[in-house]
Amino acid sequence: MTLLAACSKSTSNSSSNSSSATATSSKSGSYQVTGQTNSSQYAGVIKNGKYLTSKARGVTANQNSNLMNLKSFETGLQDISKKQFSTTKYVFQEGQYLSSSTVENWLGRKSKSNPEGLNPASNGSTDPDKRNPIYLQSVEEQDYVQKSGSKLKISGVTIGLAMNSVDYYRKTTYGAQYQTNISDATLEKQGKAMAKEVLTRLRKKAALKNVPIVIAIYKQASNDSLIGGKFISYSVNNGNSISKWKALDIQNVVFPLKTGESAPNSNDADAFSNFKSEVESFFPNLSGVTAQAQYKDGSLQGMNVSITTQFYSETEIRSFTQFLADQAEKYLPSNVKIDITVSSTADGVQSFLSRSSSAKSFSTHVFGSY
Amino acid sequence: MTLLAACSKSTSNSSSNSSSATATSSKSGSYQVTGQTNSSQYAGVIKNGKYLTSKARGVTANQNSNLMNLKSFETGLQDISKKQFSTTKYVFQEGQYLSSSTVENWLGRKSKSNPEGLNPASNGSTDPDKRNPIYLQSVEEQDYVQKSGSKLKISGVTIGLAMNSVDYYRKTTYGAQYQTNISDATLEKQGKAMAKEVLTRLRKKAALKNVPIVIAIYKQASNDSLIGGKFISYSVNNGNSISKWKALDIQNVVFPLKTGESAPNSNDADAFSNFKSEVESFFPNLSGVTAQAQYKDGSLQGMNVSITTQFYSETEIRSFTQFLADQAEKYLPSNVKIDITVSSTADGVQSFLSRSSSAKSFSTHVFGSY
């Protein structure tokens, strides 16, 4: 338990090496863990003084042209992991069991030269409704480790399968982009079939024979979406075959709602509208006030508000940020995590406000420059 | 004193309109003030429900091709104002006495068609060392108001004169850019002469006949500088002629130091070097770790650290941010305000850490997406 005590944030040990827990040595080198900035986040693995990056580093990023999908995929996968692997008992390790080439093979179409491809072989058609689409867009491995003697021992793995709701393709290189839409039912069926195969393959690795393997299915948002996709289902597997799937009820909503759209809770939509109109009438030349909102089981989990404005002056940004703190407290839903980012195209992020779900007031920060 | 009580942040009045202090009516409309997020910042003026923008809005921004100059000019001018106009007794108002056209005329060269030009008439030469350069690059007006009966009454004005250390010019439209370097002595002499003229002009305005007028001289950094310029001198004027000038000893430093450069305190340079090498050895593929530092009277005031990295994954950013919190606490100078921003070219700001001068630990924020 030395590891657990040492990796929580502590002010008493700051004169010692506060970045490391017990440094341990093993045949494969010395391990440490990063500090935790708070107990709801995992500490991460440091090996030989360096952050242990994923064996498939960058593959997922390259696979996703919508960066919001990638962020929500990885963050959501960690959220699912937290249900199984407590942040106080497990340390997060970037995936070490699937290499770049393995992941690339899995993401390919099945063929003679790529028998491991999880996506279906081409049926020769390029018609949007007749072709075999690419169902699986990316795979993410997250490892959860625990201290065992002088080593960090793999104690659990979480695998995310990011499934396309839309498969974008070209008939010829540099040709026009076409798309095949994939229904929710097909997406889920394909994901579950692939999960079965992935579990079988992972169980063949000696280190992963007996650890719990969580597999989660993610539905990618389309490339033009202003919010990422969502996890729809996951299973926690202790044996060699897939256990029961647990459905997740997650809804992502972008405010303001488009005509005909509705939010799980219309109060939230109204609250945002009031906030938006208050802010827009107060400050001239705002070019956009939008928000991402996420619901779980029908209840609001949090909101990311983005405000875009032209940069006029640092003093305006300061006054505007103060004003936003008041208006957000007054109008936006309480008891949920809210981030507000003010940015301009010329200058990037200019200020930001945030409030945790338990806080009443927003903390604010204006990005300055000497 | 009702205004002062109401404009400080309060949780007790949150059921009322928390964005406003006492709403007042006057012939020129109804005034309110924004909340203060903390007592070291000014509340700002709201008129008829809208933020009262500067009469010369955008002129200063257009004049400055180095946005860092603009930010440091405006923030620094407010810092000077705070010495004279306490944030608890005065409310900040964007400049209302100098219009865009006035400021544009003042910034022009003196000529028959522009007798108000503060910059010298052209002497016909285009030679860098023989021509009359543009000394004055931009002018900023900040007003400080107080409640008086049912009105907000102008109680003080601060004027910033941003002087070029380098004047960039072209001999022909779209031609090559040339530059005239301006010595510190000339810059200061020109600035002080202009201040005298500016004071005389402001005193002719009825509302500004008897209020304190602070005039501050700013030395612009060159366009390729990685840090803004600095204020070199200011005067607080209660009469019609310029009072004594007070010299400011401000130094801006960019870390890592270039060969031959030195910082006012070599410990800070060493601290930053250690932090940088620790961070770079820990995390692969960082493309830059730099910092802006500001010194007043030889002592460090604060540091803005910028870390640029390629975006690989959200989980890496989270671990990296935790790691940075530890390393910054361990290596960077204590008892000064420090901001650390992690960004990528593809995705802008990804996370940020900050610590006030009185705090020990950093607070961290990772920008997420649903």
XYZ file of C-alpha atoms in Angstrom:
740
model
C 0.000 0.000 0.000
C 3.053 2.297 0.017
C 2.351 3.158 -3.599
C -1.191 4.234 -2.927
C -0.239 6.504 -0.078
C 2.573 8.072 -2.027
C 0.709 8.731 -5.235
C -2.052 10.812 -3.737
C -1.333 14.503 -3.625
C 0.468 15.440 -0.511
C 1.943 18.648 0.740
C 3.945 17.003 3.474
C 6.406 15.241 1.195
C 7.127 18.161 -1.077
C 10.712 18.380 0.010
C 11.232 14.863 -1.304
C 10.691 13.954 -4.945
C 7.026 14.825 -5.132
C 6.613 13.503 -8.651
C 7.346 9.953 -7.757
C 5.852 7.315 -5.613
C 8.146 4.592 -4.406
C 10.694 4.140 -7.124
C 10.944 0.443 -7.803
C 13.349 -1.611 -9.797
C 12.596 -4.670 -11.789
C 14.225 -6.517 -14.633
C 12.479 -4.221 -17.036
C 13.610 -1.036 -15.338
C 12.582 1.433 -12.682
C 8.968 2.497 -12.281
C 7.430 5.553 -10.727
C 4.029 7.157 -10.989
C 2.966 10.731 -11.613
C 1.221 12.612 -8.840
C -2.551 12.792 -8.853
C -3.905 16.332 -9.064
C -7.070 15.018 -7.485
C -8.349 11.677 -6.339
C -10.831 11.324 -9.202
C -7.945 11.113 -11.690
C -5.546 8.226 -12.144
C -1.853 8.538 -11.472
C 0.162 7.497 -14.530
C 3.164 5.234 -15.028
C 6.703 6.591 -15.369
C 9.337 4.126 -16.541
C 13.055 4.890 -16.273
C 12.199 8.529 -15.661
C 10.051 8.854 -18.790
C 6.310 8.787 -19.266
C 5.374 5.378 -20.604
C 3.595 6.203 -23.840
C 1.231 3.870 -25.625
C 2.700 1.153 -27.836
C 0.219 2.313 -30.464
C 0.843 5.997 -29.804
C -0.724 8.270 -32.354
C -2.601 5.571 -34.255
C -5.910 6.552 -32.688
C -5.265 10.247 -33.287
C -4.475 9.568 -36.956
C -7.644 7.527 -37.335
C -9.956 10.266 -36.162
C -10.518 13.307 -38.321
C -12.904 14.737 -35.735
C -10.742 15.525 -32.723
C -13.850 15.780 -30.552
C -14.521 12.099 -31.186
C -11.036 11.245 -30.061
C -11.214 13.274 -26.865
C -14.626 12.003 -25.871
C -13.622 8.434 -26.780
C -10.540 8.455 -24.567
C -12.071 10.381 -21.684
C -15.250 8.297 -21.810
C -13.225 5.093 -21.840
C -11.440 6.203 -18.674
C -14.784 7.020 -17.085
C -15.972 3.476 -17.791
C -12.702 2.113 -16.421
C -13.228 4.031 -13.191
C -16.332 1.959 -12.473
C -14.177 -1.167 -12.491
C -10.715 0.057 -11.519
C -10.780 2.591 -8.694
C -8.494 5.612 -9.124
C -7.231 5.132 -5.582
C -6.253 1.493 -6.089
C -5.082 1.389 -9.697
C -2.544 3.354 -11.688
C -3.217 4.194 -15.304
C -0.790 2.912 -17.935
C -1.017 3.735 -21.629
C -1.720 0.571 -23.600
C 1.343 -1.700 -23.763
C -0.096 -4.874 -25.264
C -1.315 -3.694 -28.652
C 1.399 -2.275 -30.872
C 0.888 0.216 -33.691
C 1.176 -2.489 -36.306
C -1.282 -4.767 -34.500
C -3.837 -1.989 -34.212
C -3.313 -1.000 -37.842
C -3.856 -4.595 -38.940
C -6.998 -4.933 -36.831
C -8.403 -1.717 -38.294
C -7.810 -2.929 -41.827
C -10.165 -5.020 -43.919
C -9.847 -8.766 -43.595
C -7.906 -10.135 -46.562
C -5.399 -12.783 -47.468
C -2.550 -10.429 -46.638
C -4.325 -9.188 -43.480
C -6.076 -12.126 -41.835
C -6.335 -10.161 -38.589
C -8.440 -7.375 -40.108
C -11.589 -6.843 -38.063
C -13.342 -4.884 -40.799
C -15.088 -6.951 -43.484
C -13.429 -7.820 -46.773
C -14.417 -5.573 -49.640
C -17.331 -6.936 -51.674
C -16.174 -4.983 -54.695
C -18.995 -2.458 -54.608
C -18.396 1.287 -54.219
C -22.101 2.079 -53.927
C -22.843 3.734 -50.554
C -25.666 1.294 -49.792
C -24.157 -1.869 -51.227
C -20.497 -1.779 -50.204
C -19.144 -3.256 -47.010
C -18.300 -0.201 -44.927
C -15.458 0.236 -42.474
C -17.280 -0.341 -39.187
C -14.363 -0.110 -36.816
C -12.592 3.254 -36.951
C -10.224 3.020 -34.011
C -9.158 0.863 -31.095
C -7.860 2.155 -27.777
C -6.166 0.106 -25.093
C -5.895 1.370 -21.524
C -4.032 -0.618 -18.891
C -4.610 -0.531 -15.145
C -1.739 -1.649 -12.976
C -1.090 -2.248 -9.310
C 2.034 -2.566 -7.260
C 3.090 -6.108 -6.567
C 6.352 -6.490 -4.679
C 8.871 -4.394 -6.543
C 6.948 -4.389 -9.793
C 3.885 -2.821 -11.310
C 1.607 -5.689 -12.247
C -1.028 -5.530 -14.942
C -4.369 -5.872 -13.154
C -6.903 -4.942 -15.747
C -7.330 -3.773 -19.331
C -9.960 -1.655 -20.960
C -10.478 -1.746 -24.702
C -12.532 0.798 -26.571
C -13.919 0.020 -30.025
C -14.863 3.208 -31.868
C -17.514 2.320 -34.433
C -18.471 4.523 -37.357
C -21.995 5.854 -37.571
C -20.880 7.251 -40.911
C -18.090 5.695 -42.970
C -16.423 8.290 -45.221
C -14.716 6.922 -48.306
C -13.429 7.847 -51.742
C -13.864 5.849 -54.912
C -10.505 7.011 -56.221
C -7.540 8.590 -54.473
C -8.159 12.365 -54.218
C -11.671 11.754 -55.574
C -14.886 13.098 -54.096
C -15.850 11.939 -50.613
C -18.823 9.590 -50.298
C -20.423 8.239 -47.179
C -22.139 5.085 -46.001
C -24.489 5.571 -43.076
C -24.503 2.778 -40.524
C -27.560 2.165 -38.390
C -27.311 2.001 -34.615
C -28.413 -1.623 -34.661
C -25.769 -2.645 -37.202
C -23.087 -0.630 -35.446
C -23.823 -2.346 -32.134
C -24.064 -5.825 -33.674
C -20.740 -5.378 -35.468
C -19.100 -3.949 -32.356
C -20.217 -6.859 -30.206
C -18.985 -9.414 -32.732
C -15.595 -7.689 -32.888
C -15.457 -7.520 -29.076
C -15.737 -11.309 -28.963
C -12.810 -11.689 -31.337
C -10.742 -9.054 -29.498
C -11.289 -10.808 -26.161
C -10.154 -14.133 -27.636
C -7.012 -12.525 -29.050
C -6.137 -10.749 -25.784
C -6.606 -13.908 -23.719
C -3.854 -15.519 -25.801
C -1.328 -13.084 -24.342
C 0.204 -14.624 -21.220
C -0.026 -11.466 -19.111
C -3.699 -10.984 -19.940
C -4.899 -14.545 -19.378
C -6.529 -13.849 -16.049
C -7.064 -10.103 -15.684
C -10.468 -8.459 -16.028
C -10.869 -7.073 -19.557
C -13.450 -4.373 -20.039
C -14.615 -3.859 -23.617
C -16.670 -0.812 -24.500
C -18.400 0.150 -27.723
C -18.332 3.756 -28.837
C -20.464 5.323 -31.539
C -18.482 7.948 -33.422
C -20.192 11.226 -34.244
C -20.143 12.364 -37.856
C -17.230 14.556 -38.945
C -19.345 17.700 -39.040
C -20.695 17.224 -35.530
C -19.977 19.945 -32.970
C -19.824 17.316 -30.237
C -18.143 13.920 -29.999
C -19.772 10.511 -30.033
C -20.792 8.389 -27.078
C -20.358 5.003 -25.497
C -23.374 2.793 -25.947
C -22.471 -0.449 -24.208
C -19.728 -2.241 -22.286
C -18.951 -5.593 -20.729
C -16.611 -6.623 -17.924
C -15.033 -9.940 -18.777
C -13.307 -12.266 -16.364
C -13.473 -15.375 -18.515
C -12.791 -16.297 -22.118
C -16.186 -15.410 -23.497
C -18.026 -12.097 -23.408
C -20.107 -11.514 -20.278
C -23.387 -9.669 -20.293
C -23.397 -6.312 -22.087
C -24.475 -3.323 -20.042
C -26.233 -0.616 -22.025
C -25.293 3.005 -21.404
C -27.802 5.808 -21.784
C -25.689 8.771 -22.808
C -26.962 11.682 -24.860
C -24.890 14.500 -26.271
C -26.608 17.750 -27.103
C -25.351 20.968 -28.676
C -26.973 24.198 -27.519
C -28.596 26.240 -28.954
C -30.868 23.464 -30.229
C -31.660 23.431 -33.921
C -35.288 23.667 -35.005
C -36.980 20.370 -34.260
C -34.340 19.176 -31.822
C -35.043 18.669 -28.154
C -32.933 18.209 -25.035
C -33.625 15.533 -22.403
C -34.448 18.400 -20.056
C -36.052 21.461 -21.628
C -35.125 23.569 -18.582
C -31.471 23.251 -19.547
C -32.167 24.421 -23.086
C -34.100 27.403 -21.724
C -31.374 28.178 -19.203
C -28.784 28.208 -21.953
C -30.955 30.390 -24.209
C -31.390 32.933 -21.439
C -27.680 32.943 -20.719
C -26.858 33.318 -24.412
C -29.218 36.209 -25.028
C -28.104 37.984 -21.862
C -24.471 37.673 -22.894
C -25.080 38.660 -26.509
C -27.098 41.730 -25.610
C -24.445 42.812 -23.134
C -21.374 42.518 -25.261
C -21.215 43.716 -28.840
C -19.684 41.665 -31.658
C -19.777 38.184 -30.180
C -19.589 35.789 -33.052
C -20.845 32.721 -31.266
C -22.157 31.317 -28.017
C -22.628 27.538 -28.092
C -22.438 24.681 -25.628
C -21.857 20.958 -25.504
C -23.979 19.181 -22.930
C -23.906 15.559 -21.874
C -26.707 13.594 -20.256
C -26.498 10.249 -18.516
C -29.727 8.431 -17.802
C -31.569 11.626 -18.667
C -29.747 13.840 -16.209
C -27.300 16.588 -17.127
C -23.662 15.714 -16.389
C -21.931 18.870 -17.507
C -21.657 21.630 -20.040
C -18.790 23.089 -22.080
C -19.682 26.597 -23.206
C -17.680 28.173 -26.054
C -17.799 31.890 -26.668
C -16.078 33.324 -29.709
C -15.345 36.991 -29.984
C -13.056 39.283 -31.889
C -10.147 40.490 -29.811
C -10.483 44.196 -29.044
C -8.580 44.685 -25.859
C -7.324 42.973 -22.753
C -9.450 45.244 -20.543
C -12.604 44.160 -22.373
C -11.712 40.518 -21.896
C -11.252 41.126 -18.183
C -14.585 42.896 -17.796
C -16.321 40.346 -19.995
C -14.979 37.477 -17.927
C -16.244 39.068 -14.718
C -19.616 39.598 -16.311
C -19.746 35.980 -17.507
C -19.035 34.700 -14.003
C -22.129 36.520 -12.766
C -24.395 35.546 -15.630
C -23.324 31.915 -15.639
C -24.019 31.638 -11.928
C -27.380 33.269 -12.449
C -28.614 31.424 -15.524
C -26.799 28.137 -16.125
C -27.930 24.895 -14.445
C -26.507 24.406 -10.971
C -24.904 21.293 -9.477
C -23.207 20.286 -12.706
C -19.655 20.807 -13.907
C -19.470 23.785 -16.259
C -16.541 25.076 -18.296
C -16.721 28.311 -20.258
C -14.024 29.196 -22.761
C -13.678 32.614 -24.389
C -11.554 32.620 -27.511
C -10.840 34.550 -30.681
C -9.621 33.241 -34.002
C -6.704 35.679 -33.928
C -5.514 34.895 -30.445
C -6.848 31.513 -29.319
C -8.160 31.073 -25.801
C -8.385 34.397 -23.983
C -10.076 33.476 -20.771
C -11.864 30.643 -19.149
C -14.244 30.009 -16.287
C -15.057 26.764 -14.567
C -17.164 25.447 -11.763
C -17.205 21.967 -10.323
C -20.536 20.273 -9.711
C -20.347 20.997 -5.993
C -19.301 24.657 -6.215
C -21.531 27.688 -6.385
C -19.246 30.319 -7.865
C -17.098 30.149 -10.964
C -13.371 30.478 -10.809
C -12.005 32.602 -13.633
C -8.739 32.954 -15.451
C -7.685 35.533 -18.025
C -4.682 34.512 -20.109
C -2.259 37.390 -19.926
C 1.117 38.182 -21.417
C 4.052 40.154 -20.097
C -20.693 53.608 -0.550
C -23.579 51.416 -1.699
C -21.849 50.861 -5.012
C -18.667 49.656 -3.441
C -20.395 47.121 -1.276
C -22.482 45.868 -4.144
C -19.731 45.469 -6.677
C -17.590 43.180 -4.611
C -18.322 39.538 -5.053
C -21.069 38.443 -2.781
C -22.891 35.208 -2.308
C -25.599 36.730 -0.171
C -27.257 38.694 -2.958
C -27.201 35.973 -5.551
C -30.960 35.741 -5.686
C -31.078 39.349 -6.840
C -29.396 40.510 -10.022
C -25.896 39.520 -9.122
C -24.359 41.151 -12.173
C -25.322 44.618 -11.159
C -24.536 46.979 -8.376
C -27.117 49.632 -7.648
C -28.734 50.410 -10.959
C -28.821 54.139 -11.342
C -30.533 56.416 -13.768
C -29.213 59.636 -15.147
C -29.921 61.827 -18.124
C -27.466 59.773 -20.098
C -29.047 56.475 -19.184
C -28.903 53.768 -16.574
C -25.582 52.605 -15.189
C -24.554 49.387 -13.534
C -21.225 47.743 -12.890
C -19.986 44.219 -13.534
C -19.150 42.038 -10.552
C -15.557 41.790 -9.433
C -14.167 38.269 -9.554
C -11.643 39.357 -6.983
C -10.827 42.565 -5.161
C -7.596 43.134 -7.085
C -9.574 43.630 -10.306
C -11.752 46.603 -11.186
C -15.474 46.294 -11.717
C -16.468 47.670 -15.139
C -19.196 50.016 -16.300
C -22.436 48.755 -17.823
C -24.616 51.374 -19.512
C -28.214 50.646 -20.466
C -27.566 46.951 -19.984
C -24.541 46.885 -22.309
C -20.842 46.938 -21.612
C -19.595 50.452 -22.264
C -16.881 49.923 -24.875
C -14.123 52.378 -25.604
C -14.875 55.311 -27.891
C -11.687 54.380 -29.720
C -12.437 50.659 -29.644
C -10.131 48.617 -31.806
C -7.796 51.470 -32.764
C -5.107 50.279 -30.378
C -5.487 46.679 -31.515
C -5.131 47.718 -35.147
C -2.012 49.731 -34.346
C -0.148 46.852 -32.806
C 1.087 44.041 -34.983
C 2.576 42.315 -31.954
C -0.399 41.266 -29.824
C 1.897 40.734 -26.851
C 2.687 44.456 -26.875
C -1.003 45.241 -26.786
C -1.772 42.912 -23.900
C 1.151 44.008 -21.789
C 0.427 47.677 -22.612
C -3.186 47.491 -21.460
C -2.595 45.279 -18.443
C 0.443 47.297 -17.391
C -1.528 50.528 -17.714
C -4.169 49.150 -15.372
C -1.464 48.117 -12.927
C -0.159 51.693 -12.883
C -3.714 52.975 -12.445
C -4.172 50.736 -9.413
C -1.458 52.680 -7.579
C -3.525 55.825 -7.946
C -7.129 54.571 -8.183
C -7.902 51.770 -5.750
C -9.913 48.848 -7.168
C -12.211 48.995 -4.151
C -13.011 52.707 -4.567
C -13.042 53.161 -8.324
C -14.820 51.462 -11.192
C -13.054 50.945 -14.502
C -14.571 52.531 -17.608
C -13.214 52.064 -21.116
C -11.966 55.410 -22.455
C -14.868 57.742 -23.327
C -13.075 61.028 -23.995
C -10.860 60.161 -26.935
C -12.731 59.010 -30.027
C -11.333 56.798 -32.774
C -10.848 59.763 -35.084
C -9.092 61.791 -32.385
C -6.721 58.954 -31.607
C -6.081 58.343 -35.288
C -5.275 62.021 -35.803
C -2.938 62.088 -32.822
C -1.110 59.018 -34.096
C -0.592 60.588 -37.504
C 2.266 62.802 -38.555
C 1.830 66.508 -37.967
C 0.872 68.186 -41.232
C -1.274 70.968 -42.626
C -4.208 68.598 -42.911
C -3.478 67.023 -39.516
C -2.358 69.765 -37.127
C -3.089 67.463 -34.159
C -0.567 64.824 -35.232
C 1.798 64.020 -32.397
C 4.332 62.318 -34.628
C 6.790 64.576 -36.428
C 6.229 65.814 -39.977
C 8.088 63.848 -42.608
C 11.480 65.338 -43.474
C 11.353 63.724 -46.899
C 14.045 61.148 -46.198
C 13.412 57.399 -46.399
C 16.839 56.527 -45.048
C 16.523 54.542 -41.797
C 18.919 56.822 -39.953
C 17.906 60.141 -41.462
C 14.108 60.032 -41.657
C 11.792 61.207 -38.893
C 10.380 57.970 -37.500
C 6.924 57.350 -36.083
C 7.640 57.574 -32.372
C 4.117 57.157 -31.028
C 2.519 53.855 -32.039
C -0.653 53.849 -29.967
C -2.594 55.709 -27.306
C -4.824 54.137 -24.692
C -7.289 55.932 -22.464
C -8.640 54.334 -19.290
C -11.238 56.089 -17.168
C -11.817 55.612 -13.460
C -15.241 56.576 -12.169
C -17.001 56.826 -8.825
C -20.585 56.981 -7.801
C -21.861 60.468 -7.128
C -25.574 60.688 -6.309
C -27.357 58.827 -9.084
C -24.494 59.121 -11.564
C -21.115 57.659 -12.187
C -18.710 60.564 -12.094
C -15.359 60.634 -13.855
C -12.752 60.727 -11.106
C -9.535 60.023 -12.886
C -8.018 59.212 -16.258
C -4.977 57.209 -17.207
C -3.333 57.672 -20.595
C -0.774 55.296 -21.988
C 1.589 56.378 -24.748
C 3.109 53.380 -26.513
C 6.410 54.445 -28.049
C 8.260 52.539 -30.742
C 11.692 51.159 -29.987
C 11.682 50.117 -33.650
C 9.651 51.913 -36.304
C 8.795 49.596 -39.193
C 8.117 51.302 -42.514
C 8.001 50.733 -46.248
C 9.399 53.021 -48.907
C 6.640 52.041 -51.318
C 3.301 50.355 -50.743
C 3.876 46.569 -50.684
C 7.620 47.248 -50.810
C 10.214 45.732 -48.532
C 10.001 46.530 -44.851
C 12.675 48.762 -43.381
C 13.212 49.783 -39.814
C 14.432 52.771 -37.850
C 15.754 51.947 -34.411
C 14.946 54.477 -31.712
C 17.192 54.833 -28.679
C 15.783 54.631 -25.169
C 16.809 58.224 -24.520
C 15.050 59.536 -27.651
C 11.975 57.396 -27.006
C 11.646 58.769 -23.479
C 12.319 62.362 -24.521
C 9.699 62.149 -27.287
C 7.192 60.460 -24.984
C 7.559 63.124 -22.314
C 7.146 65.929 -24.834
C 3.979 64.287 -26.180
C 2.669 63.740 -22.645
C 2.875 67.481 -22.063
C 0.812 68.155 -25.188
C -1.688 65.407 -24.330
C -2.227 66.809 -20.839
C -2.887 70.280 -22.243
C -5.425 68.881 -24.711
C -7.242 66.812 -22.067
C -7.473 69.727 -19.653
C -9.461 71.604 -22.308
C -12.288 69.077 -21.921
C -14.730 70.348 -19.292
C -15.101 66.979 -17.544
C -11.357 66.515 -17.252
C -10.437 69.984 -15.992
C -9.897 68.946 -12.401
C -9.465 65.175 -12.257
C -6.098 63.491 -11.712
C -4.617 62.459 -15.068
C -1.974 59.770 -15.004
C 0.233 59.591 -18.085
C 2.505 56.601 -18.597
C 5.157 55.956 -21.226
C 5.479 52.453 -22.657
C 8.365 51.133 -24.701
C 7.092 48.740 -27.355
C 8.993 45.517 -27.947
C 10.096 44.744 -31.491
C 7.680 42.730 -33.643
C 9.770 39.565 -33.390
C 9.946 39.665 -29.611
C 8.499 36.735 -27.668
C 7.475 39.070 -24.885
C 5.774 42.465 -24.843
C 7.291 45.839 -24.021
C 7.339 47.644 -20.686
C 6.391 50.869 -19.003
C 9.374 53.055 -18.288
C 7.926 56.115 -16.589
C 4.710 57.766 -15.429
C 3.445 60.963 -13.867
C 0.348 61.746 -11.813
C -0.923 65.163 -12.784
C -3.339 67.270 -10.805
C -2.572 70.565 -12.500
C -2.117 71.807 -16.025
C 1.559 71.023 -16.356
C 3.309 67.686 -16.028
C 4.338 66.782 -12.478
C 7.501 64.897 -11.686
C 8.100 61.732 -13.708
C 8.533 58.540 -11.747
C 10.867 56.018 -13.345
C 9.812 52.360 -13.407
C 12.358 49.572 -13.282
C 10.686 46.762 -15.209
C 12.564 44.051 -17.052
C 11.054 41.410 -19.300
C 12.979 38.228 -19.884
C 12.304 35.201 -22.075
C 13.538 31.833 -20.805
C 15.558 29.912 -21.873
C 18.066 32.771 -22.116
C 19.948 33.153 -25.354
C 23.727 32.972 -25.282
C 25.065 36.159 -23.768
C 21.787 37.149 -22.139
C 21.321 37.282 -18.389
C 18.356 37.473 -16.037
C 18.179 39.866 -13.089
C 18.288 36.780 -10.884
C 20.355 33.879 -12.178
C 18.587 31.495 -9.771
C 15.383 31.941 -11.768
C 17.141 31.124 -15.033
C 18.612 27.999 -13.436
C 15.256 27.018 -11.943
C 13.629 27.288 -15.356
C 16.429 25.311 -17.037
C 16.043 22.507 -14.528
C 12.284 22.466 -14.977
C 12.624 22.468 -18.754
C 15.129 19.632 -18.894
C 13.122 17.576 -16.415
C 9.977 18.036 -18.473
C 11.689 17.395 -21.802
C 13.383 14.235 -20.630
C 10.113 12.941 -19.208
C 7.837 13.499 -22.133
C 8.816 12.682 -25.689
C 8.177 15.019 -28.632
C 7.737 18.326 -26.856
C 8.378 20.995 -29.412
C 8.984 23.852 -27.037
C 9.215 24.902 -23.423
C 9.634 28.651 -22.976
C 8.648 31.255 -20.422
C 8.011 34.952 -20.135
C 9.223 36.440 -16.875
C 8.780 39.937 -15.550
C 10.924 41.696 -12.972
C 10.160 44.872 -11.045
C 13.011 46.548 -9.203
C 15.050 43.429 -9.766
C 12.589 41.011 -8.223
C 10.568 38.406 -10.106
C 6.861 39.256 -10.447
C 5.613 36.265 -12.321
C 6.164 33.770 -15.080
C 4.084 32.557 -18.029
C 5.325 29.165 -19.161
C 4.304 27.902 -22.627
C 4.668 24.256 -23.529
C 3.986 23.166 -27.070
C 3.425 19.535 -27.919
C 1.859 17.494 -30.640
C -1.524 16.133 -29.649
C -1.364 12.362 -29.191
C -4.143 11.601 -26.800
C -6.314 13.014 -24.064
C -4.933 10.525 -21.551
C -1.385 11.723 -22.227
C -2.443 15.324 -21.690
C -4.004 14.361 -18.369
C -0.921 12.503 -17.157
C 1.368 15.217 -18.472
C -0.593 17.906 -16.634
C -0.335 15.979 -13.360
C 3.358 15.560 -13.908
C 3.793 19.267 -14.649
C 2.025 20.210 -11.414
C 4.617 18.228 -9.472
C 7.636 19.456 -11.406
C 6.559 23.087 -11.384
C 6.088 22.988 -7.629
C 9.470 21.360 -7.247
C 11.552 23.475 -9.635
C 9.966 26.832 -10.425
C 10.476 29.873 -8.154
C 8.037 30.043 -5.255
C 6.006 33.028 -4.035
C 5.359 34.368 -7.527
C 2.360 34.012 -9.804
C 2.958 31.290 -12.378
C 0.811 30.256 -15.325
C 1.630 27.210 -17.445
C -0.161 26.632 -20.728
C 0.057 23.387 -22.694
C -1.016 23.709 -26.303
C -0.688 22.096 -29.697
C -0.844 23.749 -33.084
C -3.634 21.390 -34.144
C -5.841 21.858 -31.124
C -4.944 25.092 -29.333
C -4.806 25.137 -25.566
C -5.090 21.657 -24.093
C -4.476 22.226 -20.437
C -3.289 24.863 -18.089
C -1.928 25.179 -14.601
C -1.720 28.221 -12.399
C -0.596 29.218 -8.975
C -1.046 32.563 -7.267
C 1.901 34.145 -5.497
C 0.589 33.063 -2.103
C -0.283 29.451 -3.001
C 1.950 26.434 -2.743
C 0.258 23.985 -5.099
C -0.838 24.474 -8.679
C -4.422 24.199 -9.716
C -4.827 22.382 -13.018
C -7.384 22.246 -15.772
C -7.552 19.944 -18.775
C -9.786 21.205 -21.574
C -12.122 18.365 -22.420
C -14.861 17.768 -24.943
C -18.028 15.718 -24.776
